Coordinates of C-alpha atoms and ligand atoms in Angstrom, one line a residue:
M1 CA 110.2 -83.6 183.0
D2 CA 108.8 -86.1 185.4
I3 CA 112.0 -87.9 185.9
H4 CA 113.4 -84.9 187.7
L5 CA 110.5 -84.5 190.1
S6 CA 111.4 -87.5 192.2
T7 CA 115.0 -86.3 192.6
C8 CA 116.7 -83.4 194.3
R9 CA 116.4 -81.6 191.0
K10 CA 112.8 -81.0 191.8
N11 CA 113.6 -77.7 193.5
K12 CA 116.5 -76.8 191.2
A13 CA 116.1 -73.9 188.8
A14 CA 115.1 -75.1 185.4
I15 CA 114.7 -71.7 183.8
L16 CA 116.4 -68.5 184.7
W17 CA 114.7 -65.9 182.5
E18 CA 115.4 -62.3 181.8
G19 CA 113.0 -60.1 179.9
E20 CA 114.5 -57.4 177.7
P21 CA 113.4 -54.5 180.0
G22 CA 115.2 -56.2 182.9
D23 CA 112.4 -58.1 184.6
T24 CA 113.5 -61.6 185.7
R25 CA 111.8 -64.9 186.6
T26 CA 113.0 -68.2 187.9
L27 CA 111.1 -71.5 187.5
T28 CA 112.2 -74.6 189.3
Y29 CA 111.5 -78.0 187.7
Q30 CA 108.5 -78.4 190.1
Q31 CA 107.1 -75.0 189.1
L32 CA 107.7 -75.6 185.5
S33 CA 105.9 -78.9 185.7
V34 CA 102.9 -77.3 187.3
E35 CA 102.6 -74.7 184.5
V36 CA 103.0 -77.3 181.8
N37 CA 100.3 -79.5 183.3
R38 CA 97.9 -76.6 183.6
L39 CA 98.4 -75.7 180.0
A40 CA 98.2 -79.3 178.9
N41 CA 94.8 -79.6 180.6
A42 CA 93.7 -76.3 179.1
L43 CA 94.7 -77.5 175.6
K44 CA 92.7 -80.7 176.3
S45 CA 89.7 -78.6 177.2
L46 CA 89.9 -77.0 173.7
G47 CA 89.7 -80.5 172.3
V48 CA 93.3 -80.9 171.4
K49 CA 94.1 -84.6 170.9
K50 CA 97.0 -86.8 170.0
G51 CA 98.2 -85.9 166.5
D52 CA 96.6 -82.4 166.3
V53 CA 98.9 -79.6 165.3
V54 CA 99.4 -76.6 167.5
G55 CA 101.0 -73.5 166.1
I56 CA 103.2 -71.5 168.4
Y57 CA 103.9 -67.9 167.4
M58 CA 105.7 -66.5 170.4
G59 CA 108.8 -64.8 171.6
M60 CA 111.5 -65.9 174.1
V61 CA 109.4 -66.2 177.2
P62 CA 109.2 -69.3 179.6
E63 CA 105.6 -69.9 178.4
T64 CA 106.9 -70.8 175.0
L65 CA 108.9 -73.7 176.4
Q66 CA 105.8 -74.6 178.5
A67 CA 103.7 -74.6 175.3
M68 CA 106.1 -77.0 173.6
L69 CA 106.2 -79.3 176.6
A70 CA 102.4 -79.2 177.1
C71 CA 101.9 -80.3 173.5
S72 CA 104.4 -83.2 173.8
R73 CA 102.7 -84.3 177.0
I74 CA 99.4 -84.9 175.3
G75 CA 100.7 -86.0 172.0
A76 CA 100.0 -82.9 170.0
T77 CA 102.5 -81.9 167.4
H78 CA 103.9 -78.4 167.8
N79 CA 104.8 -76.1 165.0
V80 CA 106.8 -73.2 166.3
V81 CA 106.9 -70.3 163.9
F82 CA 109.6 -67.7 164.6
G83 CA 108.0 -64.6 166.1
G84 CA 109.8 -62.3 163.7
F85 CA 108.2 -63.8 160.7
S86 CA 105.5 -61.9 158.8
A87 CA 101.8 -62.6 158.9
E88 CA 101.9 -64.2 155.5
A89 CA 104.8 -66.5 156.5
L90 CA 102.8 -67.5 159.6
R91 CA 99.6 -68.1 157.6
D92 CA 101.5 -70.4 155.1
R93 CA 103.0 -72.5 157.8
L94 CA 99.6 -72.8 159.7
L95 CA 97.9 -73.7 156.4
D96 CA 100.5 -76.3 155.4
S97 CA 100.5 -78.0 158.8
K98 CA 96.7 -77.7 159.2
A99 CA 97.1 -76.2 162.7
K100 CA 94.0 -76.5 165.0
I101 CA 95.2 -74.1 167.7
L102 CA 97.5 -71.1 167.7
L103 CA 99.3 -70.0 170.8
T104 CA 100.7 -66.5 170.7
Q105 CA 101.4 -63.3 172.7
D106 CA 100.0 -59.8 172.6
G107 CA 103.6 -58.6 172.0
A108 CA 107.2 -59.0 172.8
Y109 CA 110.0 -56.6 173.8
R110 CA 112.6 -56.1 171.2
K111 CA 115.1 -53.2 170.9
G112 CA 113.4 -51.4 173.7
T113 CA 109.9 -51.4 172.4
A114 CA 106.9 -53.6 172.7
S115 CA 106.3 -55.0 169.2
A116 CA 103.0 -56.6 168.4
L117 CA 102.7 -60.3 167.7
K118 CA 99.0 -61.1 167.8
G119 CA 98.1 -57.6 166.5
A120 CA 100.4 -58.0 163.6
V121 CA 98.8 -61.3 162.4
H122 CA 95.2 -60.9 163.6
G123 CA 93.8 -59.9 160.2
I124 CA 95.3 -62.9 158.4
L125 CA 94.1 -65.7 160.8
D126 CA 90.7 -65.8 159.2
Q127 CA 92.4 -67.3 156.1
V128 CA 93.3 -70.5 158.0
P129 CA 90.2 -72.7 158.0
S130 CA 91.7 -75.4 160.3
L131 CA 92.2 -72.9 163.1
Q132 CA 89.7 -73.3 165.9
N133 CA 91.1 -71.2 168.7
V134 CA 93.8 -68.6 169.3
V135 CA 95.2 -68.4 172.8
V136 CA 97.0 -65.1 173.6
L137 CA 99.5 -64.7 176.4
K138 CA 99.6 -61.2 178.0
R139 CA 103.3 -60.1 178.0
T140 CA 103.4 -56.4 177.2
G141 CA 99.8 -55.4 177.9
Q142 CA 99.5 -53.6 174.7
E143 CA 96.2 -53.1 172.9
T144 CA 95.3 -56.4 171.1
P145 CA 92.5 -57.2 168.7
M146 CA 90.6 -60.3 169.8
K147 CA 87.9 -62.2 167.8
E148 CA 84.9 -63.2 169.9
V149 CA 84.7 -66.9 170.8
R150 CA 87.8 -67.9 168.8
D151 CA 90.3 -65.9 170.7
L152 CA 91.0 -66.5 174.4
W153 CA 93.4 -65.1 176.9
W154 CA 96.0 -67.5 178.2
H155 CA 95.5 -66.6 181.8
D156 CA 91.8 -67.1 181.6
L157 CA 92.2 -70.4 179.9
I158 CA 94.6 -71.9 182.4
S159 CA 92.9 -70.4 185.5
G160 CA 91.5 -73.1 187.8
R161 CA 92.9 -76.0 185.7
S162 CA 94.3 -79.0 187.5
T163 CA 98.0 -79.0 188.0
E164 CA 98.1 -82.7 187.4
C165 CA 98.1 -84.1 183.9
K166 CA 99.4 -87.6 183.1
A167 CA 102.2 -87.7 180.7
E168 CA 100.8 -90.1 178.1
G169 CA 102.9 -92.7 176.5
F170 CA 103.3 -92.7 172.7
D171 CA 105.0 -94.7 170.1
S172 CA 108.6 -93.7 169.6
E173 CA 107.7 -92.7 166.0
H174 CA 104.8 -90.5 167.1
P175 CA 105.3 -87.0 165.6
L176 CA 106.7 -84.6 168.1
F177 CA 107.0 -81.4 166.0
I178 CA 107.1 -79.8 162.6
L179 CA 109.6 -77.1 162.0
Y180 CA 109.6 -75.2 158.7
T181 CA 113.0 -74.5 157.1
S182 CA 113.6 -72.6 153.9
G183 CA 114.7 -74.5 150.9
S184 CA 117.1 -72.9 148.4
T185 CA 114.0 -72.0 146.4
G186 CA 110.3 -72.5 146.6
K187 CA 108.1 -72.9 149.6
P188 CA 109.5 -73.8 153.0
K189 CA 109.7 -77.5 154.0
G190 CA 108.0 -78.8 157.1
I191 CA 110.6 -80.9 158.7
L192 CA 109.0 -83.6 160.8
H193 CA 110.6 -85.0 163.9
T194 CA 109.3 -87.8 166.0
T195 CA 109.5 -88.7 169.6
G196 CA 111.9 -91.4 170.7
G197 CA 114.9 -90.9 168.3
Y198 CA 114.8 -87.1 168.4
L199 CA 114.7 -86.9 172.2
T200 CA 117.4 -89.6 172.6
Q201 CA 119.9 -87.8 170.4
A202 CA 119.0 -84.3 171.8
R203 CA 119.6 -85.6 175.3
F204 CA 122.8 -87.5 174.5
T205 CA 124.4 -84.7 172.6
T206 CA 123.5 -82.0 175.1
R207 CA 125.0 -84.0 177.8
H208 CA 128.2 -85.0 176.0
V209 CA 129.0 -82.1 173.7
F210 CA 128.4 -79.5 176.4
D211 CA 129.8 -81.8 179.1
L212 CA 126.8 -80.8 181.1
K213 CA 126.9 -81.1 184.9
D214 CA 124.3 -80.3 187.6
E215 CA 126.2 -77.2 188.7
D216 CA 126.2 -75.6 185.3
V217 CA 124.3 -72.6 184.1
Y218 CA 123.8 -73.1 180.5
F219 CA 123.1 -70.2 178.1
C220 CA 122.0 -70.8 174.5
T221 CA 121.2 -67.6 172.6
A222 CA 119.1 -69.3 169.9
D223 CA 115.5 -68.3 169.4
V224 CA 112.9 -71.1 169.9
G225 CA 111.8 -70.5 166.3
W226 CA 114.9 -72.2 165.1
I227 CA 116.0 -75.9 165.5
T228 CA 118.7 -74.9 167.9
G229 CA 116.1 -73.4 170.2
H230 CA 114.2 -76.7 170.1
S231 CA 117.1 -79.1 170.7
Y232 CA 119.5 -77.0 172.8
L233 CA 117.3 -74.4 174.5
A234 CA 114.2 -76.5 175.3
Y235 CA 114.5 -80.3 175.0
G236 CA 118.1 -81.1 175.5
P237 CA 118.9 -79.0 178.6
L238 CA 115.5 -79.8 180.3
M239 CA 115.8 -83.5 179.7
N240 CA 119.2 -83.4 181.3
G241 CA 117.9 -81.5 184.3
A242 CA 120.1 -78.5 183.6
T243 CA 119.6 -74.9 184.7
L244 CA 119.2 -72.8 181.5
L245 CA 119.3 -69.1 181.0
M246 CA 116.8 -67.7 178.6
Y247 CA 116.8 -64.1 177.3
E248 CA 113.9 -62.3 175.6
G249 CA 115.5 -59.5 173.7
V250 CA 118.3 -58.3 171.5
P251 CA 121.9 -58.6 172.6
T252 CA 122.6 -54.9 172.4
Y253 CA 119.8 -53.7 174.7
P254 CA 120.1 -51.5 176.7
A255 CA 123.8 -51.5 175.9
P256 CA 126.2 -53.6 173.8
D257 CA 127.4 -55.5 176.9
R258 CA 124.0 -57.0 177.8
L259 CA 125.0 -60.6 177.3
W260 CA 128.3 -60.3 179.1
S261 CA 126.6 -58.6 182.0
M262 CA 124.1 -61.5 182.1
I263 CA 126.9 -64.0 182.0
D264 CA 128.4 -62.4 185.1
R265 CA 125.2 -61.9 186.9
H266 CA 124.0 -65.5 186.4
Q267 CA 127.4 -67.0 186.6
V268 CA 126.9 -68.7 183.2
T269 CA 129.3 -71.6 182.7
I270 CA 128.4 -72.8 179.2
F271 CA 127.7 -70.3 176.3
Y272 CA 126.3 -71.4 172.9
T273 CA 125.9 -68.9 170.1
A274 CA 126.4 -68.4 166.3
P275 CA 129.4 -67.2 164.3
T276 CA 127.4 -64.3 163.0
A277 CA 126.8 -63.1 166.6
I278 CA 130.4 -63.5 167.4
R279 CA 131.4 -61.4 164.4
S280 CA 129.0 -58.7 165.4
F281 CA 130.4 -58.7 168.9
M282 CA 133.9 -58.4 167.4
R283 CA 132.7 -55.5 165.3
L284 CA 131.4 -53.7 168.4
G285 CA 134.8 -53.9 170.0
D286 CA 136.5 -55.6 172.9
E287 CA 135.6 -52.9 175.4
F288 CA 132.1 -54.4 176.0
P289 CA 133.1 -57.9 177.0
N290 CA 136.1 -56.4 178.9
R291 CA 133.7 -54.5 181.2
H292 CA 132.9 -57.9 182.7
R293 CA 134.9 -60.7 184.3
L294 CA 133.4 -63.7 182.4
S295 CA 135.3 -65.9 184.8
S296 CA 132.4 -68.3 185.3
L297 CA 132.6 -69.5 181.7
R298 CA 134.2 -72.9 181.1
L299 CA 132.9 -74.0 177.7
L300 CA 131.9 -72.1 174.5
G301 CA 130.0 -73.4 171.5
T302 CA 129.1 -72.3 168.0
V303 CA 126.6 -73.3 165.4
G304 CA 125.0 -72.2 162.2
E305 CA 127.7 -71.4 159.8
P306 CA 131.4 -72.2 159.2
I307 CA 133.2 -70.1 161.8
N308 CA 136.1 -68.2 160.3
P309 CA 139.4 -68.7 162.2
E310 CA 139.5 -65.0 162.9
A311 CA 136.3 -65.1 164.8
W312 CA 137.2 -68.4 166.5
M313 CA 140.4 -66.9 167.8
W314 CA 138.6 -63.8 169.1
Y315 CA 135.9 -65.9 170.8
Q316 CA 138.6 -68.0 172.5
R317 CA 140.7 -65.0 173.6
V318 CA 138.2 -62.3 174.5
I319 CA 135.3 -64.4 175.7
G320 CA 136.9 -67.6 176.8
K321 CA 140.1 -65.9 178.1
K322 CA 142.0 -68.8 176.6
R323 CA 140.6 -71.1 179.3
C324 CA 137.5 -72.5 177.6
P325 CA 137.4 -75.2 174.9
I326 CA 135.2 -74.3 171.9
V327 CA 132.8 -76.8 170.5
D328 CA 132.1 -76.0 166.8
T329 CA 128.9 -78.1 166.3
W330 CA 127.7 -79.0 162.8
W331 CA 124.2 -80.1 162.3
Q332 CA 120.9 -79.2 160.6
T333 CA 117.2 -78.8 161.1
E334 CA 117.0 -82.1 159.3
T335 CA 119.5 -83.9 161.5
G336 CA 117.6 -82.8 164.7
A337 CA 120.7 -82.8 166.8
I338 CA 124.5 -82.4 166.7
M339 CA 126.3 -84.7 164.3
I340 CA 129.9 -83.4 163.9
S341 CA 131.5 -81.8 166.9
P342 CA 134.3 -82.2 169.3
M343 CA 133.6 -83.7 172.7
P344 CA 135.4 -81.2 174.9
G345 CA 138.6 -82.5 176.5
A346 CA 138.5 -85.6 174.4
I347 CA 139.0 -84.3 170.9
A348 CA 141.7 -81.7 170.1
T349 CA 140.2 -78.7 168.3
K350 CA 141.4 -76.8 165.2
P351 CA 140.0 -73.3 164.6
G352 CA 137.4 -73.5 161.9
S353 CA 136.9 -77.3 161.9
A354 CA 133.9 -79.0 163.5
T355 CA 136.4 -81.9 164.0
L356 CA 134.9 -85.4 163.9
P357 CA 131.5 -87.1 163.7
L358 CA 130.1 -88.1 167.1
P359 CA 130.1 -91.8 168.0
G360 CA 127.7 -93.7 165.8
I361 CA 127.4 -91.0 163.1
L362 CA 128.7 -92.2 159.7
A363 CA 129.4 -88.9 158.0
D364 CA 131.8 -88.7 155.1
V365 CA 133.0 -86.5 152.2
V366 CA 132.5 -88.0 148.8
T367 CA 132.6 -87.0 145.1
K368 CA 129.5 -86.6 143.0
E369 CA 129.9 -90.2 142.0
G370 CA 130.0 -91.3 145.6
K371 CA 133.8 -92.1 145.7
P372 CA 135.7 -91.1 148.8
C373 CA 137.5 -87.8 148.5
K374 CA 141.2 -87.6 149.1
A375 CA 142.6 -85.6 152.0
N376 CA 141.8 -82.0 151.6
E377 CA 139.8 -82.6 148.4
G378 CA 136.5 -80.7 148.4
G379 CA 133.4 -82.8 148.0
L380 CA 129.9 -83.4 149.2
L381 CA 129.0 -84.1 152.9
V382 CA 126.9 -87.2 153.3
V383 CA 125.6 -89.4 156.1
K384 CA 125.8 -93.0 155.2
H385 CA 123.7 -94.6 157.9
P386 CA 120.5 -93.4 159.7
W387 CA 120.8 -91.7 163.1
P388 CA 118.2 -91.5 165.9
S389 CA 117.1 -87.8 165.4
M390 CA 116.9 -87.7 161.6
L391 CA 113.9 -86.1 160.0
R392 CA 111.3 -88.6 159.1
T393 CA 109.7 -86.8 156.2
V394 CA 108.8 -83.4 154.8
F395 CA 105.3 -82.9 156.2
G396 CA 102.7 -83.5 153.6
D397 CA 105.2 -84.0 150.8
P398 CA 107.0 -87.3 151.0
E399 CA 108.2 -87.0 147.4
R400 CA 110.1 -83.8 148.2
Y401 CA 111.7 -85.6 151.1
T402 CA 113.1 -88.3 148.9
K403 CA 114.0 -85.9 146.2
T404 CA 115.8 -83.4 148.4
Y405 CA 117.7 -85.8 150.6
F406 CA 117.9 -89.2 149.0
S407 CA 118.2 -88.7 145.2
D408 CA 121.8 -87.7 144.8
F409 CA 123.1 -91.0 146.2
K410 CA 120.1 -93.1 145.5
K411 CA 122.0 -96.3 144.9
Q412 CA 124.0 -96.1 148.1
K413 CA 120.9 -94.9 150.1
W414 CA 123.0 -92.1 151.6
Y415 CA 121.6 -88.9 153.0
F416 CA 122.9 -85.8 151.2
T417 CA 123.3 -82.8 153.5
G418 CA 123.5 -80.1 150.8
D419 CA 126.8 -79.0 152.3
G420 CA 130.2 -79.0 150.7
A421 CA 133.2 -80.1 152.9
R422 CA 136.7 -81.5 153.0
K423 CA 138.5 -83.8 155.4
D424 CA 142.1 -83.0 156.3
K425 CA 144.9 -85.6 156.7
D426 CA 143.7 -86.2 160.3
G427 CA 140.2 -86.9 159.1
Y428 CA 138.9 -83.6 160.5
F429 CA 135.9 -82.2 158.8
W430 CA 136.0 -78.6 157.4
I431 CA 132.5 -77.5 156.3
M432 CA 132.6 -75.2 153.2
G433 CA 128.9 -74.2 153.3
R434 CA 126.0 -75.0 151.1
V435 CA 127.0 -76.4 147.7
D436 CA 124.9 -73.7 146.1
D437 CA 127.5 -71.4 147.5
V438 CA 130.3 -73.1 145.8
V439 CA 131.4 -71.1 142.7
N440 CA 133.4 -71.9 139.6
V441 CA 135.9 -69.3 138.5
S442 CA 137.9 -70.2 135.4
G443 CA 137.5 -73.8 136.1
H444 CA 138.4 -73.6 139.8
R445 CA 135.9 -74.7 142.4
L446 CA 135.9 -72.1 145.3
G447 CA 133.8 -72.1 148.4
T448 CA 132.5 -68.6 148.9
A449 CA 133.0 -69.2 152.7
E450 CA 136.8 -69.5 152.0
I451 CA 136.9 -66.1 150.3
E452 CA 134.7 -64.6 153.0
S453 CA 137.0 -65.9 155.7
A454 CA 140.0 -64.3 153.9
L455 CA 138.1 -61.0 153.8
V456 CA 137.1 -61.1 157.4
S457 CA 140.7 -61.7 158.5
H458 CA 141.5 -58.2 157.1
P459 CA 141.7 -55.8 160.1
K460 CA 139.1 -53.4 158.5
V461 CA 136.4 -55.9 157.7
A462 CA 133.6 -57.0 160.0
E463 CA 131.6 -59.3 157.8
S464 CA 131.4 -60.3 154.2
A465 CA 129.3 -62.3 151.8
V466 CA 130.6 -63.4 148.4
V467 CA 128.5 -64.4 145.5
A468 CA 129.0 -65.1 141.8
R469 CA 127.6 -63.5 138.7
P470 CA 127.8 -65.3 135.4
D471 CA 130.7 -64.0 133.4
D472 CA 131.3 -64.8 129.7
L473 CA 135.0 -64.9 130.1
K474 CA 135.6 -66.5 133.5
G475 CA 132.5 -68.5 134.0
S476 CA 131.8 -66.6 137.2
A477 CA 132.7 -63.2 138.4
L478 CA 133.1 -62.7 142.1
I479 CA 131.2 -60.0 143.9
A480 CA 132.0 -59.4 147.5
F481 CA 129.7 -57.5 149.8
V482 CA 131.6 -56.2 152.7
S483 CA 130.7 -54.4 155.9
L484 CA 133.5 -52.5 157.6
K485 CA 134.3 -52.5 161.3
S486 CA 132.6 -49.6 163.1
Q487 CA 135.9 -47.9 163.9
V488 CA 136.6 -47.7 160.2
S489 CA 133.1 -46.9 158.8
S490 CA 132.5 -44.2 161.4
G491 CA 135.5 -42.2 160.1
T492 CA 135.6 -41.0 156.5
P493 CA 137.1 -44.1 154.8
D494 CA 138.6 -43.8 151.4
L495 CA 136.4 -46.5 149.9
P496 CA 138.1 -46.9 146.5
S497 CA 141.5 -47.5 148.1
I498 CA 140.0 -50.0 150.5
Q499 CA 138.5 -51.8 147.6
E500 CA 141.9 -52.2 146.0
E501 CA 143.4 -53.1 149.3
L502 CA 140.9 -55.9 149.9
K503 CA 141.2 -57.3 146.4
A504 CA 145.0 -57.5 146.8
W505 CA 144.5 -59.1 150.3
V506 CA 142.4 -61.9 148.9
S507 CA 144.8 -62.5 146.1
K508 CA 147.6 -62.8 148.7
E509 CA 145.6 -65.0 151.1
I510 CA 144.1 -67.5 148.7
G511 CA 145.5 -66.7 145.2
P512 CA 144.8 -64.4 142.3
I513 CA 142.0 -66.8 141.2
A514 CA 139.9 -65.8 144.2
R515 CA 140.5 -62.0 143.7
P516 CA 137.0 -60.4 143.8
D517 CA 136.0 -58.6 140.6
E518 CA 133.9 -56.1 142.6
I519 CA 133.7 -55.0 146.2
R520 CA 130.4 -53.5 147.4
F521 CA 130.2 -51.9 150.8
A522 CA 127.1 -52.4 152.9
D523 CA 126.1 -51.6 156.5
A524 CA 124.4 -54.9 156.9
L525 CA 123.9 -58.1 155.0
P526 CA 120.6 -59.9 154.4
K527 CA 120.3 -62.6 157.0
T528 CA 117.8 -65.0 158.5
R529 CA 117.0 -64.5 162.1
S530 CA 119.3 -67.4 163.0
G531 CA 122.1 -65.4 161.4
K532 CA 122.7 -67.2 158.1
I533 CA 123.5 -64.9 155.2
M534 CA 121.0 -65.3 152.5
R535 CA 123.4 -65.4 149.6
R536 CA 120.7 -66.5 147.3
L537 CA 119.2 -63.0 147.5
L538 CA 122.5 -61.4 146.9
R539 CA 123.1 -63.7 143.9
E540 CA 119.7 -62.7 142.5
M541 CA 120.5 -59.0 143.1
V542 CA 123.8 -59.1 141.2
T543 CA 122.5 -61.2 138.3
T544 CA 118.9 -60.0 137.7
G545 CA 119.0 -56.8 139.8
K546 CA 116.0 -57.9 141.8
T547 CA 115.0 -60.5 144.3
S548 CA 112.1 -62.8 143.4
G549 CA 112.2 -66.0 145.5
D550 CA 110.9 -66.6 148.9
T551 CA 112.0 -64.0 151.4
S552 CA 109.9 -65.1 154.3
T553 CA 112.9 -66.0 156.4
L554 CA 114.7 -62.7 156.0
E555 CA 115.0 -60.9 159.3
D556 CA 115.2 -57.3 158.2
F557 CA 113.7 -56.3 154.9
S558 CA 115.2 -52.8 155.0
V559 CA 118.6 -54.3 154.4
L560 CA 117.6 -55.4 150.9
E561 CA 116.4 -51.9 150.1
K562 CA 119.7 -50.4 151.3
L563 CA 121.7 -52.8 149.3
R564 CA 119.8 -52.0 146.2
S565 CA 120.2 -48.3 146.6
S566 CA 123.9 -48.7 147.4
E567 CA 124.3 -49.9 143.8
E568 CA 123.2 -46.6 142.4
D569 CA 125.7 -44.6 144.4
Ligands
LIG601 C1 121.7 -76.0 163.4 C2 121.4 -75.3 162.1 C3 121.9 -76.0 158.7 C4 123.1 -75.5 157.8 C5 124.1 -76.6 157.5 C6 125.4 -75.8 157.3 C7 125.3 -74.7 158.3 C8 125.4 -75.4 160.7 C9 127.5 -75.4 161.1 C10 127.3 -75.1 159.7 C11 129.6 -75.0 159.4 C12 128.9 -75.5 161.5 N1 120.4 -75.8 161.4 N2 126.0 -75.1 159.6 N3 126.3 -75.6 161.7 N4 128.3 -74.9 158.9 N5 129.9 -75.3 160.6 N6 129.2 -75.8 162.8 O1 122.1 -74.3 161.8 O2 119.0 -76.1 159.4 O3 119.3 -73.9 160.2 O4 121.1 -74.9 159.0 O5 123.9 -74.6 158.6 O6 125.4 -75.3 156.0 O7 123.7 -77.4 156.4 S1 119.9 -75.2 160.0

């Protein structure tokens, strides 16, 4: 932060913020620094020291970024827990990280209502012995339970604090943050990132992948509770002295054109979002983006999942008006920052490919035995050499770290990403999704992403998730969950005939081997808040009829209930 305060960026807007109800705030770099310093001093007054863990259970408000920066300023390690997670999920993450302080809010605005944050978790906080204080930001003003002595109001705590607080120097390997990410099974892993390497790569990639200039208004829709919110909402843009736009609520409030209206009003130039969001905008129809000019945009980005060519083309045409390059950025919570992505203007793009590894990143696609794959041969995505922002360990579980990431290619000492991929004849990377999502049908390896992409290219389909169920005859039977475009589902669609139509479509697009055995219609698919379809839950549902594993990262539990009841129809 401080590097900007001695330049003309001092009075530049760092954060343009919109609350869901429509309230707005702007913080310059100077104003942001004052708030960060006051909070850092307040944390010190609570006894927070270098190496202590501070939990942050907040929504998309500027104070959340201030909290992260205040922690890093005094060497505390932050542990941001997504505000949509349940009380139990929060408790487990606070327990595992031994958090000393929790920063939270009374509530946050979402879908037009004030939903409780502190109130929703109050009862469970007694179960975290390491927790000394809970600091509560007043955002909605709703009634909030407070425990005497332990719980403090944010505004009281920072009131009267000095606005100066020295940024202390720390070793480059000093822990900066822990961020929990769900494993395929079992309890979530606390991914640990440290200071020097993480910040270096976050800063470099933000600058070069987004071609960031001082004049830009940069809008990343990711929640801070996700790694994208850490690297490309908070640290990357602020280190580069950018102006970022931060939005509190859901994209469809008060109307489905909220984001497009914000892009016009703030003259956003760079827009970064997830394929799942793009598909849901597609599903809503072109009329909403078409209500706005969107002429300020010059660069678009995506992250989180393979983007199907259909969605890529729509994004390019309807949002980018065919003027804006699209950067499809592949990376993980574990990699800390972008690894495979075009650099706009320098690398020609192909819809659906993240293109090439960034300079210095030694990514490759290899067989199980570690041999290089031939062009277009599916294999495992590995990274053969360390990179600055790589995770340093799984917090409190170094064995799990080695086992999860370094046991598949032990001899070569390569990092295994868990993703399947192929490289085409030009060396471009095509990510096929998690290897757990690769299925074997009659001896053929198929990425479920490929079948999903075929389904989504059908004019009636908005979104789909394909999973396999063990089958005596074929090895796996393919079950496709499909949600139809709203224009189709709001009529009275002839579902059995659409089922046949879709099966035939996949046969034609990929081949009869990929023809789904069963098509199930659903209004919505089970997803994490960051938009990844939880295929594991669907897999459990089609094989055992229930879901047993960890569901703490699921965004909307009612979706599972609906899917279950849809089977009985
Ligand atoms: C940033 C983030 C990581 C997993 C990763 C992939 C998938 C992410 C892309 C992608 C295809 C992309 N972190 N993934 N980006 N797949 N193309 N551009 O998402 O830890 O939450 O997830 O997401 O499977 O391993 S994450």
